[in-house]
Coordinates of C-alpha atoms and ligand atoms in Angstrom, one line a residue:
Chain A
M59 CA 201.4 158.0 194.9
F60 CA 198.6 156.2 194.8
S61 CA 195.2 156.4 198.0
Q62 CA 194.8 153.6 200.8
A63 CA 191.6 152.3 198.9
M64 CA 193.3 152.5 195.7
L65 CA 195.9 150.3 197.4
E66 CA 193.7 147.9 198.7
L67 CA 192.2 147.3 195.4
I68 CA 195.3 146.8 193.9
G69 CA 195.9 143.7 196.9
I70 CA 192.3 142.4 196.4
G71 CA 192.8 142.1 192.8
I72 CA 195.9 140.0 192.6
L73 CA 194.7 138.3 195.2
E74 CA 191.2 137.6 193.3
T75 CA 194.1 136.6 190.2
L76 CA 195.3 134.7 191.6
Y77 CA 192.1 132.5 193.1
M78 CA 191.2 132.8 190.0
T79 CA 194.2 131.2 188.1
I80 CA 195.0 128.5 190.3
L81 CA 192.1 127.4 191.0
S82 CA 191.0 127.4 186.9
S83 CA 194.5 125.7 186.6
V84 CA 193.7 122.6 189.0
L85 CA 190.2 122.2 187.5
A86 CA 191.4 122.4 184.3
Y87 CA 193.9 119.9 184.4
I88 CA 191.5 117.6 185.9
L89 CA 189.7 117.6 182.5
G90 CA 193.3 118.6 180.7
L91 CA 195.9 115.6 181.8
P92 CA 193.0 113.0 181.4
L93 CA 192.2 114.2 177.8
G94 CA 196.0 114.6 176.5
I95 CA 196.3 110.6 177.8
L96 CA 193.6 110.0 176.1
L97 CA 195.1 110.8 173.3
V98 CA 198.3 109.8 173.3
I99 CA 197.1 106.1 173.8
T100 CA 194.5 105.4 171.5
D101 CA 196.9 107.0 168.6
K102 CA 197.0 104.9 165.8
D103 CA 200.5 104.3 167.0
G104 CA 200.2 104.3 171.1
I105 CA 199.7 101.7 173.3
A106 CA 195.2 101.4 173.0
P107 CA 194.9 102.2 169.6
M108 CA 191.6 103.5 169.0
V109 CA 191.1 105.7 166.0
T110 CA 187.5 106.3 166.2
I111 CA 187.7 107.7 169.5
N112 CA 190.9 109.2 168.9
R113 CA 189.0 111.3 166.2
I114 CA 186.5 112.6 168.2
I115 CA 189.0 113.9 170.7
G116 CA 190.9 115.1 168.8
F117 CA 188.3 117.0 167.3
I118 CA 186.6 118.7 170.2
V119 CA 189.8 119.4 171.4
N120 CA 190.1 121.8 167.7
I121 CA 187.0 123.0 167.8
F122 CA 187.2 124.8 171.5
R123 CA 190.5 125.7 170.6
S124 CA 189.7 127.7 167.6
I125 CA 188.3 129.9 169.8
P126 CA 189.1 132.9 171.1
F127 CA 188.5 133.3 174.3
V128 CA 186.6 136.3 174.8
I129 CA 183.7 134.8 172.5
L130 CA 183.7 131.8 174.3
L131 CA 183.8 133.6 177.4
V132 CA 180.0 135.7 176.2
A133 CA 178.8 132.4 174.6
L134 CA 179.5 130.5 178.0
L135 CA 177.6 133.3 179.9
P136 CA 173.9 131.4 180.4
F137 CA 176.2 128.5 180.6
T138 CA 178.1 130.5 183.5
R139 CA 175.0 131.5 186.0
M140 CA 173.5 128.2 185.2
V141 CA 176.8 126.6 186.8
V142 CA 178.0 129.1 189.7
G143 CA 173.9 131.5 189.7
T144 CA 176.2 134.5 188.5
T145 CA 178.2 136.0 185.4
L146 CA 180.0 138.3 187.4
G147 CA 183.1 138.0 190.2
P148 CA 185.9 135.2 190.1
N149 CA 183.7 132.3 190.7
A150 CA 182.0 132.4 187.4
L151 CA 184.7 133.9 185.1
V152 CA 186.6 130.3 186.3
V153 CA 183.7 128.5 184.4
P154 CA 185.4 129.8 180.9
L155 CA 189.1 129.9 182.0
V156 CA 188.4 125.9 182.4
I157 CA 186.5 125.3 179.7
G158 CA 188.6 127.2 177.3
S159 CA 191.6 126.0 178.3
A160 CA 190.9 122.6 179.7
P161 CA 191.7 121.6 175.5
Y162 CA 195.0 123.7 175.4
I163 CA 196.5 122.0 178.3
A164 CA 195.3 118.3 176.3
R165 CA 196.9 119.6 173.9
L166 CA 200.3 120.1 175.8
V167 CA 200.2 117.2 177.7
E168 CA 199.8 115.1 174.3
S169 CA 203.2 116.7 172.9
S170 CA 204.3 115.8 176.3
L171 CA 203.8 112.2 176.7
K172 CA 205.0 112.1 172.9
E173 CA 208.1 113.3 174.2
V174 CA 208.5 109.8 176.3
D175 CA 211.2 107.5 174.2
H176 CA 209.3 104.7 171.9
G177 CA 211.7 101.9 173.5
V178 CA 211.3 102.6 176.7
I179 CA 207.9 102.5 176.2
E180 CA 208.4 98.8 173.7
A181 CA 210.9 98.1 177.3
A182 CA 207.8 98.1 179.4
Q183 CA 205.5 96.6 177.4
S184 CA 207.4 93.4 176.9
M185 CA 207.7 93.5 180.9
G186 CA 204.4 93.0 180.3
A187 CA 203.6 95.9 181.5
S188 CA 199.5 97.3 180.7
P189 CA 198.6 100.0 179.2
S190 CA 197.5 101.5 182.9
Q191 CA 201.0 100.6 184.5
I192 CA 202.6 102.2 181.1
V193 CA 200.7 105.4 181.8
F194 CA 201.2 106.0 185.3
K195 CA 204.9 104.7 185.6
V196 CA 206.6 105.2 182.3
L197 CA 204.8 107.9 180.4
I198 CA 203.5 110.5 183.0
P199 CA 207.0 109.9 186.0
E200 CA 208.9 109.9 182.1
A201 CA 207.3 113.0 180.9
M202 CA 207.6 114.9 184.6
P203 CA 210.0 117.5 183.2
S204 CA 207.9 118.5 180.2
L205 CA 205.6 118.2 182.0
I206 CA 206.0 120.9 184.8
M207 CA 207.3 123.0 181.9
G208 CA 203.5 122.7 179.4
G209 CA 202.0 123.6 183.3
A210 CA 203.8 126.6 183.9
I211 CA 203.0 127.8 180.5
A212 CA 199.3 126.3 181.0
V213 CA 199.2 128.1 184.4
I214 CA 200.2 131.8 182.1
T215 CA 198.0 131.5 179.1
I216 CA 194.7 131.2 182.0
L217 CA 196.3 133.8 183.8
S218 CA 196.2 136.1 180.4
Y219 CA 192.5 135.5 180.0
S220 CA 192.0 135.6 183.4
A221 CA 192.9 139.5 182.4
M222 CA 190.5 139.6 179.8
G223 CA 187.5 138.4 182.6
G224 CA 187.5 142.8 182.8
F225 CA 185.6 143.3 180.2
V226 CA 182.8 141.5 182.0
G227 CA 183.0 142.8 185.8
A228 CA 185.0 139.3 186.8
G229 CA 186.8 141.1 189.0
G230 CA 190.8 140.8 189.9
L231 CA 193.3 143.1 188.0
G232 CA 191.9 142.4 184.9
T233 CA 188.9 144.5 185.8
L234 CA 191.2 147.2 188.0
A235 CA 193.2 147.7 184.7
I236 CA 189.3 148.4 182.3
N237 CA 187.6 149.9 184.5
Y238 CA 190.7 152.2 185.4
G239 CA 192.7 152.1 183.0
Y240 CA 190.2 152.1 180.0
Y241 CA 186.8 153.9 180.6
R242 CA 188.9 156.5 183.3
Y243 CA 192.0 157.0 181.7
Q244 CA 193.4 156.7 184.5
V245 CA 197.1 155.1 182.4
N246 CA 199.1 155.2 186.3
I247 CA 196.3 152.0 187.3
M248 CA 197.2 150.0 183.6
L249 CA 200.6 150.1 184.0
I250 CA 200.8 149.2 188.0
T251 CA 198.3 146.6 187.1
I252 CA 200.5 145.8 183.7
A253 CA 203.8 145.2 186.4
I254 CA 202.3 143.0 188.6
L255 CA 201.3 141.2 186.0
V256 CA 204.4 140.9 184.2
L257 CA 205.8 140.0 188.0
I258 CA 203.4 137.4 188.9
V259 CA 204.2 135.5 185.2
Q260 CA 207.6 136.0 186.0
G261 CA 207.2 134.4 189.0
F262 CA 205.4 131.3 187.7
Q263 CA 208.1 131.0 185.0
E264 CA 210.7 130.8 187.6
L265 CA 208.9 128.6 189.7
G266 CA 208.0 126.4 186.4
G267 CA 212.0 125.8 185.4
R268 CA 212.8 125.9 189.0
L269 CA 210.7 122.8 189.6
M270 CA 211.8 121.5 186.2
R271 CA 215.0 121.4 186.9
R272 CA 214.5 119.5 189.9
F273 CA 212.8 116.6 188.6
D274 CA 215.1 115.7 185.5
K275 CA 217.1 113.3 185.7
R276 CA 218.9 113.3 182.6
L277 CA 220.9 115.8 184.3
Chain B
M68 CA 221.2 69.9 172.2
A69 CA 218.4 67.8 170.3
N70 CA 217.4 65.7 173.9
R71 CA 217.1 69.1 175.3
E72 CA 212.8 70.7 175.6
P73 CA 212.4 73.1 173.4
M74 CA 212.5 76.3 174.9
I75 CA 210.8 78.3 171.6
E76 CA 208.8 77.4 168.2
L77 CA 208.2 79.0 165.5
I78 CA 205.9 77.2 163.1
G79 CA 205.5 78.5 159.6
L80 CA 205.5 82.0 160.9
G81 CA 204.7 85.2 158.6
K82 CA 204.2 88.8 159.6
T83 CA 203.3 91.4 156.9
F84 CA 202.8 95.0 157.6
E85 CA 199.6 96.8 155.8
S86 CA 199.0 99.9 155.8
K87 CA 196.9 102.4 153.6
N88 CA 199.1 102.0 150.4
S89 CA 202.4 100.2 151.5
Y90 CA 202.5 96.2 152.3
V91 CA 205.5 95.0 154.1
K92 CA 206.0 91.5 154.6
A93 CA 208.1 91.4 157.0
L94 CA 208.9 87.9 157.8
E95 CA 208.3 84.5 155.6
D96 CA 207.7 80.6 156.3
I97 CA 210.2 81.1 159.6
N98 CA 210.6 78.0 160.4
L99 CA 212.8 77.1 163.7
T100 CA 213.4 75.6 167.4
I101 CA 215.2 76.9 170.1
Y102 CA 216.3 74.4 173.1
E103 CA 216.6 75.3 176.7
G104 CA 219.5 76.5 178.0
E105 CA 221.5 77.0 174.6
I106 CA 221.7 80.4 173.1
F107 CA 220.8 80.9 169.8
G108 CA 222.1 83.5 167.3
I109 CA 220.2 85.0 164.5
I110 CA 221.6 86.8 162.2
G111 CA 220.9 88.7 159.5
L112 CA 221.5 92.4 157.5
S113 CA 219.6 95.2 158.8
G114 CA 215.9 95.2 157.5
A115 CA 216.7 91.2 157.1
G116 CA 213.9 91.5 159.9
K117 CA 215.2 90.3 163.0
S118 CA 213.8 92.4 164.8
T119 CA 209.8 91.9 163.6
L120 CA 211.2 88.1 165.0
V121 CA 212.5 88.5 168.4
R122 CA 209.0 90.6 168.3
C123 CA 206.9 88.1 167.6
I124 CA 208.4 85.9 170.3
N125 CA 207.1 87.4 172.6
Y126 CA 203.8 88.7 171.0
L127 CA 204.8 92.5 170.8
E128 CA 204.0 92.1 167.4
R129 CA 201.5 89.5 166.4
P130 CA 202.7 87.1 163.6
T131 CA 200.4 87.7 160.3
T132 CA 200.7 83.7 160.1
G133 CA 202.0 80.7 161.7
K134 CA 202.0 80.1 165.2
V135 CA 204.6 80.8 168.5
I136 CA 204.6 78.2 170.9
F137 CA 206.9 79.4 174.4
D138 CA 207.2 76.9 177.0
K139 CA 204.7 74.3 175.8
T140 CA 202.0 77.4 175.1
D141 CA 200.5 78.3 172.5
L142 CA 200.8 82.0 172.7
S143 CA 198.2 82.9 169.8
E144 CA 195.7 80.9 172.4
V145 CA 196.2 82.8 175.0
G146 CA 193.9 86.2 176.2
D147 CA 195.5 89.6 177.1
R148 CA 195.8 89.3 180.4
E149 CA 198.0 85.8 180.2
L150 CA 200.1 87.0 178.4
L151 CA 201.6 90.0 180.2
K152 CA 201.9 87.6 182.4
I153 CA 203.8 85.2 180.3
R154 CA 205.8 88.2 179.4
Q155 CA 207.7 88.0 182.5
S156 CA 209.4 84.8 181.5
M157 CA 211.0 86.5 179.2
G158 CA 213.4 89.1 179.6
M159 CA 214.9 91.3 177.1
I160 CA 217.4 94.0 176.3
F161 CA 218.0 96.1 173.7
Q162 CA 219.9 97.8 171.5
Q163 CA 219.4 101.5 172.9
F164 CA 219.1 99.7 176.0
N165 CA 215.7 101.5 177.3
L166 CA 216.3 102.4 180.7
L167 CA 213.2 104.9 182.8
M168 CA 216.2 108.1 182.2
Q169 CA 214.0 109.2 185.5
R170 CA 214.7 106.5 187.8
N171 CA 217.6 105.5 189.5
T172 CA 220.0 102.1 188.6
L173 CA 217.8 100.1 191.5
Q174 CA 214.4 102.0 190.5
N175 CA 215.0 100.3 187.1
I176 CA 216.0 96.8 188.6
C177 CA 212.6 97.1 190.5
F178 CA 210.5 98.4 187.8
P179 CA 209.7 95.1 185.9
L180 CA 209.3 93.8 190.3
E181 CA 206.5 96.8 190.5
I182 CA 205.1 96.0 187.5
A183 CA 204.2 92.2 188.8
G184 CA 202.6 92.6 192.1
V185 CA 206.4 92.2 194.2
S186 CA 206.6 94.0 197.5
V187 CA 208.9 96.7 197.5
K188 CA 211.2 95.1 200.1
D189 CA 211.8 91.9 198.3
A190 CA 212.2 94.3 195.0
K191 CA 214.7 96.2 196.8
K192 CA 216.1 92.6 197.9
R193 CA 216.2 91.0 194.4
A194 CA 217.4 94.1 193.2
Y195 CA 220.3 94.5 194.7
E196 CA 221.3 90.7 194.2
L197 CA 221.2 91.4 190.7
L198 CA 223.2 93.9 191.0
D199 CA 225.7 91.7 192.1
V200 CA 225.6 89.0 189.3
V201 CA 226.2 92.3 187.1
G202 CA 228.4 94.0 189.3
L203 CA 227.3 97.6 189.3
T204 CA 226.4 97.7 193.0
D205 CA 228.2 100.7 193.8
K206 CA 226.3 102.6 190.9
A207 CA 222.6 101.4 192.9
K208 CA 221.6 105.2 193.6
A209 CA 223.2 106.0 190.2
Y210 CA 221.1 107.4 187.1
P211 CA 221.2 106.1 183.7
A212 CA 222.4 109.7 182.8
Q213 CA 225.6 108.7 184.6
L214 CA 226.1 106.1 183.1
S215 CA 228.9 104.5 180.3
G216 CA 226.7 102.3 177.6
G217 CA 228.2 99.1 179.0
Q218 CA 226.7 99.9 182.3
K219 CA 223.2 101.1 180.9
Q220 CA 223.5 97.8 178.7
R221 CA 224.3 95.8 182.4
V222 CA 221.6 97.4 184.2
A223 CA 219.4 96.7 181.8
I224 CA 219.8 93.1 181.8
A225 CA 219.5 92.7 185.4
R226 CA 216.0 94.4 184.6
A227 CA 215.8 91.9 182.2
L228 CA 216.1 89.5 185.1
A229 CA 214.6 90.4 187.6
T230 CA 211.4 88.9 187.0
K231 CA 213.7 85.7 187.1
P232 CA 212.2 84.9 182.5
K233 CA 213.1 81.2 181.5
V234 CA 214.4 83.4 178.1
L235 CA 216.8 86.4 177.9
L236 CA 215.8 87.8 174.1
C237 CA 218.8 90.2 173.5
D238 CA 217.6 92.3 170.3
E239 CA 221.5 94.0 168.5
A240 CA 222.3 94.4 172.5
T241 CA 226.2 95.2 172.0
S242 CA 225.6 97.3 168.8
A243 CA 225.7 100.4 170.3
L244 CA 229.4 99.3 172.5
D245 CA 232.6 99.1 172.0
P246 CA 234.7 96.2 171.0
T247 CA 235.9 95.6 174.0
T248 CA 232.8 96.4 176.3
T249 CA 231.1 94.6 173.3
R250 CA 233.5 91.5 174.4
S251 CA 232.9 92.2 178.5
I252 CA 228.8 92.1 177.9
L253 CA 229.0 88.7 175.8
E254 CA 230.4 87.4 178.9
L255 CA 228.2 88.2 181.1
L256 CA 225.9 86.7 178.9
R257 CA 227.5 83.5 178.2
E258 CA 228.2 83.5 182.7
I259 CA 224.0 84.1 183.1
N260 CA 222.9 81.0 180.1
K261 CA 226.0 78.9 182.2
N262 CA 224.7 79.8 186.0
L263 CA 221.0 80.6 185.9
G264 CA 220.6 77.9 183.5
I265 CA 218.9 80.9 180.8
T266 CA 217.9 80.5 177.1
I267 CA 219.6 83.8 175.4
V268 CA 218.4 84.6 171.7
V269 CA 221.1 86.7 170.3
I270 CA 220.0 89.1 167.7
T271 CA 223.0 90.8 165.2
H272 CA 224.5 91.8 162.6
E273 CA 227.7 91.3 163.0
M274 CA 229.0 87.7 162.8
S275 CA 231.8 88.1 165.4
V276 CA 229.3 88.1 168.1
I277 CA 227.7 85.1 167.1
E278 CA 230.9 83.3 167.0
E279 CA 232.0 84.8 170.2
I280 CA 228.6 83.4 172.5
C281 CA 225.8 81.3 170.4
N282 CA 225.4 77.7 170.1
R283 CA 223.2 77.6 167.1
V284 CA 222.6 80.4 164.7
A285 CA 219.8 80.8 162.2
I286 CA 220.5 82.9 159.4
I287 CA 217.8 85.3 158.0
D288 CA 217.7 87.5 154.5
E289 CA 215.4 89.0 152.8
S290 CA 212.2 87.9 155.5
R291 CA 213.5 83.9 155.1
I292 CA 215.4 81.3 157.0
A293 CA 218.2 81.1 154.2
E294 CA 220.4 79.1 156.3
I295 CA 220.8 76.8 160.2
G296 CA 222.6 75.3 162.0
D297 CA 225.9 74.8 164.5
V298 CA 228.0 78.2 164.5
E299 CA 230.7 75.9 164.2
E300 CA 229.3 74.0 161.1
V301 CA 228.4 77.7 159.6
F302 CA 231.3 79.7 160.0
M303 CA 233.1 76.8 158.0
R304 CA 230.6 76.2 155.7
P305 CA 228.4 78.2 154.4
K306 CA 226.1 77.1 151.8
S307 CA 224.1 80.5 151.3
K308 CA 225.0 82.9 149.2
I309 CA 224.0 85.3 152.3
A310 CA 226.1 83.4 155.8
R311 CA 229.0 83.4 153.1
Q312 CA 228.8 87.1 152.4
L313 CA 228.2 87.5 156.7
V314 CA 231.5 84.8 157.6
F315 CA 233.7 86.5 154.7
S316 CA 232.2 89.9 157.3
G317 CA 234.3 92.6 156.3
A318 CA 236.2 90.6 153.4
N319 CA 233.6 91.3 150.9
H320 CA 236.3 93.3 148.5
I321 CA 237.4 89.5 147.8
D322 CA 235.0 88.5 145.6
S323 CA 236.1 92.1 143.5
F324 CA 239.3 89.9 142.2
V325 CA 237.8 88.4 139.7
G326 CA 238.9 85.4 137.2
E327 CA 242.2 84.7 140.1
D328 CA 241.3 81.6 142.5
K329 CA 241.5 82.1 145.4
C330 CA 241.5 78.9 148.7
R331 CA 239.1 80.3 152.0
I332 CA 241.5 78.0 154.7
I333 CA 240.1 77.8 158.1
F334 CA 241.1 78.0 161.5
D335 CA 239.5 75.5 164.2
G336 CA 241.8 75.8 167.0
R337 CA 243.3 72.8 166.0
T338 CA 246.3 74.0 165.2
S339 CA 248.7 77.3 164.8
F340 CA 247.9 79.4 161.8
E341 CA 251.6 81.3 161.7
P342 CA 253.7 77.7 160.5
V343 CA 250.3 76.2 158.6
I344 CA 251.3 79.3 155.9
A345 CA 254.9 79.5 156.7
N346 CA 255.2 75.7 156.9
M347 CA 252.6 75.3 153.2
V348 CA 255.0 77.7 151.2
L349 CA 258.2 76.2 152.2
E350 CA 257.1 72.3 151.8
C351 CA 255.0 73.8 148.1
R352 CA 257.9 75.8 147.1
T353 CA 255.1 78.5 145.7
P354 CA 254.8 81.9 147.2
V355 CA 250.8 82.6 148.3
N356 CA 249.5 86.0 148.4
I357 CA 247.0 86.4 151.5
L358 CA 244.0 88.4 150.8
F359 CA 241.9 88.7 153.5
A360 CA 242.9 87.7 156.8
D361 CA 240.6 87.7 160.4
T362 CA 242.4 85.5 162.5
K363 CA 241.9 85.3 166.8
D364 CA 244.3 83.6 168.9
I365 CA 242.9 81.9 171.9
D366 CA 245.2 81.1 174.0
G367 CA 247.6 79.9 171.8
K368 CA 245.6 78.1 168.4
A369 CA 244.6 79.9 165.9
F370 CA 240.4 81.1 165.0
G371 CA 239.8 82.2 162.4
Q372 CA 240.6 82.8 158.7
M373 CA 242.1 83.5 155.6
V374 CA 242.2 84.0 152.1
I375 CA 244.9 83.1 150.1
Q376 CA 245.6 83.7 146.1
L377 CA 245.8 80.3 144.4
P378 CA 249.4 80.3 142.4
E379 CA 248.5 80.4 138.0
D380 CA 250.4 77.2 137.8
E381 CA 248.0 73.9 137.9
S382 CA 251.0 72.0 139.9
S383 CA 251.8 74.6 142.4
K384 CA 247.9 74.7 142.8
K385 CA 247.4 70.8 143.3
R386 CA 250.2 71.2 145.8
I387 CA 248.5 72.8 147.9
F388 CA 245.1 71.5 148.3
A389 CA 247.7 68.4 148.2
Y390 CA 249.1 69.7 152.1
L391 CA 245.8 70.9 153.0
E392 CA 244.1 68.1 152.8
M393 CA 246.9 65.4 154.3
H394 CA 247.1 68.8 157.2
K395 CA 243.2 68.1 157.5
I396 CA 243.0 71.7 157.5
P397 CA 239.3 72.5 156.6
H398 CA 239.5 75.0 153.3
E399 CA 237.6 75.8 150.6
E400 CA 238.0 77.2 146.7
V401 CA 236.4 80.3 146.7
L402 CA 235.8 81.3 143.0
Ligands
ADP561 N1 205.8 98.8 162.0 C1 205.9 98.7 161.1 N2 205.5 98.8 160.5 C2 205.7 98.6 158.4 N3 206.9 98.1 158.4 C3 207.2 97.4 159.2 C4 207.2 98.0 160.7 N4 208.6 97.8 161.4 C5 209.6 96.7 160.6 N5 208.8 96.7 158.9 C6 209.8 96.7 157.8 O1 209.9 95.3 158.2 C7 211.1 94.8 157.7 C8 211.9 94.4 158.3 O2 212.8 95.3 159.7 P1 213.5 94.6 161.4 O3 212.6 93.8 161.8 O4 213.1 96.1 162.0 O5 214.8 94.5 160.3 P2 216.1 94.3 161.3 O6 215.4 94.3 162.6 O7 216.4 92.9 161.2 O8 216.8 95.2 161.0 C9 211.6 96.6 156.7 O9 211.5 96.3 156.3 C10 211.3 97.5 157.9 O10 211.3 98.8 157.0
MG562 MG1 217.0 95.6 164.4

């Protein structure tokens, strides 16, 4: 059905997509996780209330979350060129992927951490735990199952964003689908890339679910 | 108690919660001293301010007025860091247990020791000692989700004791437990008080809990202390309206028998209650109606109270009072 060359292209597309998705996810968490933690602890009912800081972070996060990803992608092109030296290829797409998803991750982390029972935090405070001890020994470990599930959602979202990178020649399955399926009307290529994307999404979701069950001690 | 050192002193303590459009006075002018080694009860109806009070003791809540003096240290004068250190000498347990759900029993007990910077090896050793104290050695590797309510509270107690605190604060610690489990937890608290000499503050809305283990009690009503004294004294001669209400607890409906004279008879363990009523009826030659009874038989002795309806005619009434006086049975007329 496909030529050897086409299969190779698809193979490279898969690798590039996974590369972009995983690298962006890691970098976006490095940015988004601390932001999410800050949103929780600086809340007026948090363990280190700082209302002004909380408002500022919340505001920035909301701005970035309200920009559609394709627009952010284009708007960031000069910045991307400055950081990576080019606007083409997987590495270039990592920049907008990280900036576009970190605020989303911050909100995901925030909602996971807020699920932790306030009584448990109070118990830790009664034992003389400092705010940082509460973050690292109570909030994160207690919210771990939920954080893992949020992680799967974040990775899947980044994957779908990465496909949009096809329009700016970022490489990966998205570029493949657009170049062959959209511009050259090769519907079968489009379908196969969609099928592969579905499988990858399914894979991440399944992995997230398994890890969550493995970590959750609440039975 | 008077010859013991004060452990916790609350002086003119007040707490007001303020937000943009509300203003709640949760505590007002609270003055009390809890002595080393005693089991002190704080009782009140829901919303009276009990939790706020206990949270002020370890400064989880900063009082708006007044002082908390813990073991001779004025908590308003210590820095944040020192406050965290001081909290390690005040254990606390809660109605909802508040265990870390992702940690097993052993890890839960090690938690406050990790906070205090104790080495893993020493923490584990201490945790096993405490598991023995609370009788859960076989549950070391169980997660909270696998434990019953009573077992969870035992883990919470072990955890609260890990850093060898001087005080254990219990906020409605038995309110989520059934009566049998409640009794066993109270028994454990009593043992801890006796064997380890830890001062215990018991917050509850149930008079039975106070009766069971406390030496002294403060009754708190609408943010203020209504009454304070030895448990027996408060129980036998409640002065404030709220104290009477709590002492009667289940018997609030007695107030609805208006126009009829009633008498409350207190059983303080010196008598066995059956002959009291039976003999009284025989001697006074008048039948009495028992409106309410809450008595316990402990080693053949009667503890508790009974409310009887007094006969209509004055002479029978006098005979009953004479009988009670003569036999030195504590009683009071309830109007
Ligand atoms: N953080 C808070 N903010 C505002 N009001 C509060 C807060 N905590 C307690 N209160 C109010 O203070 C009063 C006493 O509450 P609490 O101490 O929890 O009572 P109790 O433990 O005796 O049931 C209640 O009216 C309650 O609504
Ligand atoms: Mg309460």
